[in-house]
Amino acid sequence: MSEKQEALTKLEAGAEDIDIRAQQTSVDAAQAAANAARNEVAKMSLLAPFDGTISRVNISVGEMAAPAAPAVSMVSNSNYEIDALVSEADIAKVAVR
């Protein structure tokens, strides 16, 4: 049988069990590496509990964050409602921006 005929016969027979197991091991290792990378990214991310705009950054790239110090300050994008008692003399000074 020629080399080409042998190669065709192997292809038609399908992959051998040992080849499938070796490839599955490679896939499993790649998935484990991807999961480890996702976990590392999650450890390095800051997630806010609300939507907002960052108003101040208190930390620089490469600097370690302190446990009790805020890394950033945020202002919420939500609407605010304020109840205030304003004297009649001062009401003309009140403005909404």
Short mmCIF file of C-alpha atoms in Angstrom, two decimals:
data_model
loop_
_atom_site.label_atom_id
_atom_site.label_comp_id
_atom_site.label_asym_id
_atom_site.label_seq_id
_atom_site.Cartn_x
_atom_site.Cartn_y
_atom_site.Cartn_z
CA MET A 1 0.00 0.00 0.00
CA SER A 2 1.29 3.48 -0.77
CA GLU A 3 1.86 6.13 1.90
CA LYS A 4 -1.08 8.15 0.61
CA GLN A 5 -3.35 5.13 0.71
CA GLU A 6 -2.27 4.37 4.31
CA ALA A 7 -2.92 7.98 5.33
CA LEU A 8 -6.39 7.82 3.75
CA THR A 9 -7.13 4.54 5.53
CA LYS A 10 -6.13 6.08 8.88
CA LEU A 11 -8.32 9.13 8.25
CA GLU A 12 -11.29 7.00 7.31
CA ALA A 13 -10.82 4.86 10.42
CA GLY A 14 -11.05 7.92 12.63
CA ALA A 15 -8.92 9.01 15.54
CA GLU A 16 -7.47 6.45 17.87
CA ASP A 17 -8.58 6.46 21.49
CA ILE A 18 -5.14 7.52 22.73
CA ASP A 19 -5.15 10.51 20.34
CA ILE A 20 -8.60 11.56 21.56
CA ARG A 21 -7.51 11.31 25.20
CA ALA A 22 -4.37 13.35 24.50
CA GLN A 23 -6.38 16.08 22.78
CA GLN A 24 -8.96 16.07 25.59
CA THR A 25 -6.14 16.54 28.09
CA SER A 26 -4.93 19.54 26.08
CA VAL A 27 -8.43 21.01 26.00
CA ASP A 28 -8.85 20.48 29.76
CA ALA A 29 -5.51 22.19 30.45
CA ALA A 30 -6.46 25.15 28.25
CA GLN A 31 -9.81 25.49 30.02
CA ALA A 32 -8.09 25.38 33.42
CA ALA A 33 -5.66 28.10 32.30
CA ALA A 34 -8.54 30.26 31.03
CA ASN A 35 -10.42 29.84 34.32
CA ALA A 36 -7.29 30.77 36.29
CA ALA A 37 -6.85 33.90 34.15
CA ARG A 38 -10.52 34.87 34.71
CA ASN A 39 -10.05 34.46 38.47
CA GLU A 40 -6.94 36.66 38.42
CA VAL A 41 -8.77 39.38 36.48
CA ALA A 42 -11.68 39.22 38.94
CA LYS A 43 -9.26 39.72 41.85
CA MET A 44 -7.86 42.83 40.16
CA SER A 45 -11.20 44.46 39.36
CA LEU A 46 -13.16 47.02 41.36
CA LEU A 47 -16.91 46.78 41.00
CA ALA A 48 -19.20 49.54 42.22
CA PRO A 49 -22.48 48.62 43.91
CA PHE A 50 -24.27 51.31 41.85
CA ASP A 51 -24.05 53.17 38.53
CA GLY A 52 -22.17 56.41 38.76
CA THR A 53 -19.32 58.65 37.70
CA ILE A 54 -15.85 58.48 39.18
CA SER A 55 -15.19 61.84 40.80
CA ARG A 56 -11.75 61.20 42.31
CA VAL A 57 -9.00 58.60 41.96
CA ASN A 58 -6.91 58.20 45.12
CA ILE A 59 -4.46 55.55 43.88
CA SER A 60 -1.84 55.34 41.13
CA VAL A 61 -0.96 52.49 38.78
CA GLY A 62 1.27 49.98 40.57
CA GLU A 63 0.43 51.33 44.02
CA MET A 64 -0.94 48.95 46.66
CA ALA A 65 -4.44 49.75 47.90
CA ALA A 66 -4.79 50.28 51.64
CA PRO A 67 -7.56 48.33 53.40
CA ALA A 68 -9.28 51.35 55.00
CA ALA A 69 -8.58 53.98 52.33
CA PRO A 70 -10.92 54.46 49.36
CA ALA A 71 -9.28 53.84 45.97
CA VAL A 72 -11.86 55.96 44.12
CA SER A 73 -14.79 58.22 44.94
CA MET A 74 -17.99 58.01 42.93
CA VAL A 75 -21.10 60.11 42.48
CA SER A 76 -24.31 58.23 41.81
CA ASN A 77 -26.15 58.79 38.53
CA SER A 78 -29.47 58.46 40.36
CA ASN A 79 -31.89 61.32 40.86
CA TYR A 80 -31.86 62.97 44.25
CA GLU A 81 -34.81 64.18 46.26
CA ILE A 82 -34.22 66.67 49.05
CA ASP A 83 -36.69 67.80 51.70
CA ALA A 84 -35.60 71.07 53.27
CA LEU A 85 -37.16 73.72 55.42
CA VAL A 86 -36.30 77.12 53.94
CA SER A 87 -37.41 80.35 55.52
CA GLU A 88 -39.55 82.69 53.48
CA ALA A 89 -36.75 85.26 53.55
CA ASP A 90 -34.27 82.81 51.98
CA ILE A 91 -36.53 81.07 49.44
CA ALA A 92 -35.51 83.51 46.66
CA LYS A 93 -31.90 82.38 47.08
CA VAL A 94 -32.70 78.70 46.37
CA ALA A 95 -31.80 77.43 42.90
CA VAL A 96 -31.89 74.00 41.27
CA ARG A 97 -29.06 73.23 38.85
#
